[in-house]
Amino acid sequence: MERRGTSRKRDEAAFLAEYDASRYPRPSLTVDVALIQVEQGRIRSLVRKRGGHPELGKWGLPGGFVRPDESLDEAAARVLREKTGWMRVFLEQLYTFGRVDRDPRTRVVTVAYYALVDAGRLIKAEDSAMQTEWAELVVPWDGERGGTVDCRSADGHRLPLAFDHAEILGMAVRRLRGKLPYAPIGFELLPRRFTLRALQDIHEAILGHTVNKDAFRRRLLASGLISATGVRETGVGHRPAELYRFARGDRETKS
Amino acid sequence: MERRGTSRKRDEAAFLAEYDASRYPRPSLTVDVALIQVEQGRIRSLVRKRGGHPELGKWGLPGGFVRPDESLDEAAARVLREKTGWMRVFLEQLYTFGRVDRDPRTRVVTVAYYALVDAGRLIKAEDSAMQTEWAELVVPWDGERGGTVDCRSADGHRLPLAFDHAEILGMAVRRLRGKLPYAPIGFELLPRRFTLRALQDIHEAILGHTVNKDAFRRRLLASGLISATGVRETGVGHRPAELYRFARGDRETKS
DNA sequence: TGAATAGTGTCTATAAGACAATATCCC
DNA sequence: GGGATATTGTCTTATAGACACTATTCA
C-alpha cells in the first residue's frame, strides 16, 4: 500500500513536470469592479474615461488583469486599492462575463465584482489624475428583471460605457435588489452612525420604489441588526432622529 | 468631425493590429458543471472518477477548457452535452473559482455552472464508459451559510472530491437554497407532470428541513405558477393526488 | 407659533401555522 | 373495511399596511 502510494506520487510529479499549459488556448482574464454608493436617492458608480484604445473616450469600470500569484478576490481588492487607495471595503464577486467579442483586442473574460462604500467617500476619488466620475445609474427596468443601465454625469449628460460595462452595472443593481431585503448590505452604504430614515432612503434608491415606513422601522428594530446609540442627529430643521449603528460583525473598527 | 471619426477608427485598427495578448500572463480557463437532481429526499450530483493526473482516483465534476470561439454559457452547455448527451437543460452560472493553487498543473480559473435535471434522467448517464455516479450530497451546514459538502456513493461510501469541487457543490446547494423560495427552479427537478407532494419533497430536500404542508399548497396554488391537469397519479396505495404542470415559460415543449 | 419629520399606538388586511373533517385510492 | 395520503375548511397567530396622534427640533 505504501509503495503504491509513493509511486503514484512520483507519477503525479512526473506528470506535472511535463504539463504544458499552452496546449490549450487561454483567454486573457481580468477583474472589473462596480464601485457603488448611494446618495440623495441616487445610485452612483465610479467610472473613468478611457484614455486609450479600444473604446477610447468611453467610460469604463476600474479593472485590470489577474496576476498569476493572486486569487480573484485579491485581484479585485488590488484593483480597488490601486484606483482609489481604499482598503477594507465590502467587495463581493458578482458574475463572470465571457462573450466572445466583448473586447476587440483579444478574447478577454472578466470576473466582475461589486463594492459598496458610503457617500462620505465621495471626495477622495475625484481628485485622482484620471478623469473620474461618480456617475448616476439610471435603471430602465423593474424589480430583478435585469438588463443594462444608463450612466449619467452630475450635469445630466449620458456617459457612454465601454465594452459590456452597462451590463455589468445592470447585474450589480440586480444583485443588490435581490440581496437587500434579507442581507445586511445597506449598512455598507452608510456611515457608521445613521438614522433609520437614511437607511430607508438607501433601500428605496436601490429597489427603485418606496417602502412602507412603519413596517420598515418595525422590521429593522426587531431584527437585532442595529442598536441605538443614544445620540441624535442635529441641525435638521425638525425633530431629530435617533442615530443607530450596525450591531453585527467587526464594523466597530471602521472609523 | 467626420475626418476625426475616421482617423480615430484608423488609430484603433492600428492599435488592435499591434496588440499582443501574451504581454500579460494568462491563466487557463475552464468550466465545471454541477449537475443536480433530487430523488427520494436526497440531493445528488453527477461525479466522475478521474482516470488521470492530477487528483487521480478522486471524483470530479464534468468540466473542460473554454474554447476561443465560444462564450462561457456555450462552453458549459457543450461540456454538459459531451458528457451526458443532454441539451436544453436548465443551466446557470454559479460562481468563479480562482484560488491560486486550486490546480497543481498550472493556474486554472474555473467558471462553475449548475444544471438541474429531473430524476427520471437517472439511467442514461450511468451507462457511460467512464465511471460515473449520481452521488448523494451531504450538507453539513444550515441555511445559506455555505461551505463544502460531502459526497456519498449509493452504498454509503464517501467519495473524495478533486480540486475544490466540494466547494463548488457547496456553492450550488447554497444558491439553490437561496433561489428556491422565490424562483421557479423546483420544477426543473421534476418531470413534466408532478404532484404537489413531489414538489414539496424537492423543496425539503434542498432546504434541508421540512416545510409546512398547508402553507406550501396554498402559496403554490395561489401563485399561478402551476395548473392542474385534471389527471391523477395511479397505483399509490392511497388516495391519488392531482397531477399539476408548470404553467410558465416554454416548458410545454420539453417532452 | 408653524413647518417638518420622528416616533408611538391602534386597527385592519393578509399570510402562515395548526388541526379537524372528509375524500379516494389500493389492499 | 382498513390503511394511507389528498383535499377542504376553519380557527389561531404573526406580520404588513394604514393611519391617527404625540414629540421635538429650527426658523
Tab-separated table of C-alpha atoms in Angstrom, chain B residues 24-205:
chain	number	residue	atom	x	y	z
B	24	TYR	CA	0.186	39.616	-19.704
B	25	PRO	CA	0.336	36.089	-18.344
B	26	ARG	CA	-2.925	34.280	-18.890
B	27	PRO	CA	-4.361	31.586	-16.637
B	28	SER	CA	-6.081	28.560	-18.091
B	29	LEU	CA	-9.834	28.911	-18.063
B	30	THR	CA	-12.278	26.051	-17.639
B	31	VAL	CA	-15.944	25.499	-16.923
B	32	ASP	CA	-17.222	22.932	-14.442
B	33	VAL	CA	-20.819	21.837	-14.232
B	34	ALA	CA	-22.578	20.792	-11.036
B	35	LEU	CA	-25.350	18.644	-12.463
B	36	ILE	CA	-28.019	18.318	-9.820
B	37	GLN	CA	-31.048	16.113	-9.364
B	38	VAL	CA	-33.190	15.302	-6.361
B	39	GLU	CA	-34.587	11.856	-5.686
B	40	GLN	CA	-36.167	10.355	-2.617
B	41	GLY	CA	-35.337	13.328	-0.488
B	42	ARG	CA	-31.670	13.333	-1.451
B	43	ILE	CA	-29.713	15.831	-3.488
B	44	ARG	CA	-27.458	14.139	-5.976
B	45	SER	CA	-24.778	15.353	-8.311
B	46	LEU	CA	-23.069	13.700	-11.227
B	47	VAL	CA	-19.394	12.992	-10.493
B	48	ARG	CA	-16.818	11.044	-12.489
B	49	LYS	CA	-13.797	9.189	-11.252
B	50	ARG	CA	-10.638	10.764	-12.556
B	51	GLY	CA	-8.571	8.401	-14.666
B	52	GLY	CA	-5.512	10.614	-14.945
B	53	HIS	CA	-3.324	13.015	-13.040
B	54	PRO	CA	-3.681	15.144	-11.138
B	55	GLU	CA	-6.037	14.010	-8.394
B	56	LEU	CA	-6.104	10.553	-9.940
B	57	GLY	CA	-8.784	8.379	-8.416
B	58	LYS	CA	-10.682	11.252	-6.887
B	59	TRP	CA	-14.078	12.291	-8.139
B	60	GLY	CA	-14.670	15.414	-10.140
B	61	LEU	CA	-17.384	17.386	-11.848
B	62	PRO	CA	-17.757	17.290	-15.617
B	63	GLY	CA	-15.662	20.120	-16.979
B	64	GLY	CA	-13.440	21.302	-19.768
B	65	PHE	CA	-11.468	24.164	-21.213
B	66	VAL	CA	-13.232	27.199	-22.595
B	67	ARG	CA	-12.551	27.416	-26.294
B	68	PRO	CA	-11.658	30.664	-28.038
B	69	ASP	CA	-14.783	30.675	-30.166
B	70	GLU	CA	-17.411	30.016	-27.541
B	71	SER	CA	-18.912	32.043	-24.718
B	72	LEU	CA	-18.884	30.753	-21.161
B	73	ASP	CA	-22.530	29.703	-21.382
B	74	GLU	CA	-21.809	27.870	-24.594
B	75	ALA	CA	-18.806	26.135	-23.083
B	76	ALA	CA	-20.878	24.915	-20.153
B	77	ALA	CA	-23.644	23.693	-22.448
B	78	ARG	CA	-21.105	21.925	-24.641
B	79	VAL	CA	-19.452	20.190	-21.680
B	80	LEU	CA	-22.846	19.041	-20.467
B	81	ARG	CA	-23.733	17.809	-23.940
B	82	GLU	CA	-20.430	15.988	-24.365
B	83	LYS	CA	-20.632	14.173	-21.056
B	84	THR	CA	-24.331	13.348	-20.981
B	85	GLY	CA	-25.759	13.900	-24.437
B	86	TRP	CA	-28.409	16.185	-22.970
B	87	MET	CA	-29.490	19.511	-24.377
B	88	ARG	CA	-31.976	22.143	-23.270
B	89	VAL	CA	-31.184	21.575	-19.648
B	90	PHE	CA	-31.588	24.366	-17.104
B	91	LEU	CA	-28.076	25.772	-16.817
B	92	GLU	CA	-26.975	28.870	-14.986
B	93	GLN	CA	-23.663	30.408	-13.998
B	94	LEU	CA	-22.858	29.817	-10.361
B	95	TYR	CA	-19.550	31.337	-9.306
B	96	THR	CA	-15.978	31.618	-10.496
B	97	PHE	CA	-13.262	29.900	-8.501
B	98	GLY	CA	-9.742	31.198	-8.791
B	99	ARG	CA	-7.613	30.219	-5.804
B	100	VAL	CA	-4.019	30.337	-6.979
B	101	ASP	CA	-3.206	26.744	-6.064
B	102	ARG	CA	-6.534	25.129	-6.786
B	103	ASP	CA	-4.991	23.045	-9.569
B	104	PRO	CA	-1.405	21.752	-9.252
B	105	ARG	CA	-0.806	21.765	-13.001
B	106	THR	CA	-0.864	25.466	-13.558
B	107	ARG	CA	-3.004	28.437	-12.770
B	108	VAL	CA	-6.543	27.374	-13.646
B	109	VAL	CA	-9.569	29.543	-13.067
B	110	THR	CA	-12.899	27.793	-13.422
B	111	VAL	CA	-16.298	29.254	-14.069
B	112	ALA	CA	-18.720	26.936	-12.305
B	113	TYR	CA	-22.232	26.345	-13.586
B	114	TYR	CA	-25.078	24.397	-12.098
B	115	ALA	CA	-27.617	22.412	-14.060
B	116	LEU	CA	-30.898	20.902	-12.953
B	117	VAL	CA	-32.499	17.750	-14.316
B	118	ASP	CA	-35.325	15.575	-13.126
B	119	ALA	CA	-34.635	12.224	-11.502
B	120	GLY	CA	-36.120	10.419	-14.497
B	121	ARG	CA	-32.855	11.116	-16.298
B	122	LEU	CA	-31.094	8.848	-13.849
B	123	ILE	CA	-30.433	5.916	-16.153
B	124	LYS	CA	-28.936	7.448	-19.240
B	125	ALA	CA	-25.875	8.922	-17.591
B	126	GLU	CA	-24.868	5.707	-15.846
B	127	ASP	CA	-24.215	3.704	-18.957
B	128	SER	CA	-21.377	5.988	-19.935
B	129	ALA	CA	-17.923	4.496	-20.466
B	130	MET	CA	-16.322	6.447	-17.642
B	131	GLN	CA	-17.021	5.553	-14.057
B	132	THR	CA	-19.815	7.897	-13.252
B	133	GLU	CA	-22.096	8.208	-10.244
B	134	TRP	CA	-25.037	10.208	-9.126
B	135	ALA	CA	-23.511	10.837	-5.732
B	136	GLU	CA	-25.555	11.985	-2.784
B	137	LEU	CA	-24.621	15.379	-1.379
B	138	VAL	CA	-24.455	15.561	2.389
B	139	VAL	CA	-24.704	19.128	3.555
B	140	PRO	CA	-23.143	19.750	6.970
B	141	TRP	CA	-24.378	23.277	7.408
B	142	ASP	CA	-27.728	25.021	7.865
B	143	GLY	CA	-29.497	27.584	5.803
B	144	GLU	CA	-27.454	29.608	3.377
B	145	ARG	CA	-24.340	29.742	5.476
B	146	GLY	CA	-22.337	27.932	2.834
B	147	GLY	CA	-19.286	25.685	2.942
B	148	THR	CA	-18.244	22.409	1.422
B	149	VAL	CA	-20.410	19.323	1.074
B	150	ASP	CA	-19.616	15.648	1.370
B	151	CYS	CA	-20.222	13.234	-1.443
B	152	ARG	CA	-21.544	9.686	-0.928
B	153	SER	CA	-21.977	6.851	-3.352
B	154	ALA	CA	-25.179	4.790	-3.424
B	155	ASP	CA	-23.721	2.266	-0.961
B	156	GLY	CA	-22.770	4.946	1.531
B	157	HIS	CA	-19.082	5.235	0.696
B	158	ARG	CA	-17.548	8.653	0.925
B	159	LEU	CA	-16.301	9.791	-2.472
B	160	PRO	CA	-13.294	12.089	-2.161
B	161	LEU	CA	-13.668	15.094	-4.417
B	162	ALA	CA	-10.914	16.506	-6.588
B	163	PHE	CA	-9.667	20.094	-6.544
B	164	ASP	CA	-12.150	22.491	-4.935
B	165	HIS	CA	-15.171	20.647	-6.237
B	166	ALA	CA	-16.590	20.125	-2.743
B	167	GLU	CA	-16.647	23.887	-2.505
B	168	ILE	CA	-18.319	24.248	-5.892
B	169	LEU	CA	-21.035	21.792	-4.937
B	170	GLY	CA	-21.494	23.589	-1.636
B	171	MET	CA	-21.977	26.824	-3.516
B	172	ALA	CA	-24.521	25.118	-5.761
B	173	VAL	CA	-26.573	23.973	-2.777
B	174	ARG	CA	-26.325	27.399	-1.230
B	175	ARG	CA	-27.540	29.005	-4.444
B	176	LEU	CA	-30.431	26.567	-4.717
B	177	ARG	CA	-31.455	27.236	-1.131
B	178	GLY	CA	-31.381	30.939	-1.783
B	179	LYS	CA	-33.347	30.863	-5.009
B	180	LEU	CA	-35.884	28.169	-4.273
B	181	PRO	CA	-38.254	30.175	-2.086
B	182	TYR	CA	-38.945	32.723	-4.774
B	183	ALA	CA	-37.706	31.415	-8.099
B	184	PRO	CA	-39.415	28.730	-10.164
B	185	ILE	CA	-36.494	26.308	-10.217
B	186	GLY	CA	-38.010	23.381	-8.329
B	187	PHE	CA	-39.921	22.442	-11.476
B	188	GLU	CA	-36.694	21.774	-13.332
B	189	LEU	CA	-36.067	18.895	-10.969
B	190	LEU	CA	-39.399	17.231	-11.698
B	191	PRO	CA	-40.937	15.505	-14.695
B	192	ARG	CA	-43.481	17.417	-16.738
B	193	ARG	CA	-46.361	16.356	-14.551
B	194	PHE	CA	-45.980	16.122	-10.830
B	195	THR	CA	-47.913	16.117	-7.591
B	196	LEU	CA	-47.728	18.889	-5.032
B	197	ARG	CA	-46.240	16.400	-2.602
B	198	ALA	CA	-43.413	15.630	-5.029
B	199	LEU	CA	-42.657	19.340	-5.363
B	200	GLN	CA	-42.708	19.727	-1.615
B	201	ASP	CA	-40.288	16.815	-1.263
B	202	ILE	CA	-37.918	18.605	-3.637
B	203	HIS	CA	-38.111	21.748	-1.574
B	204	GLU	CA	-37.494	19.894	1.666
B	205	ALA	CA	-34.533	18.005	0.253
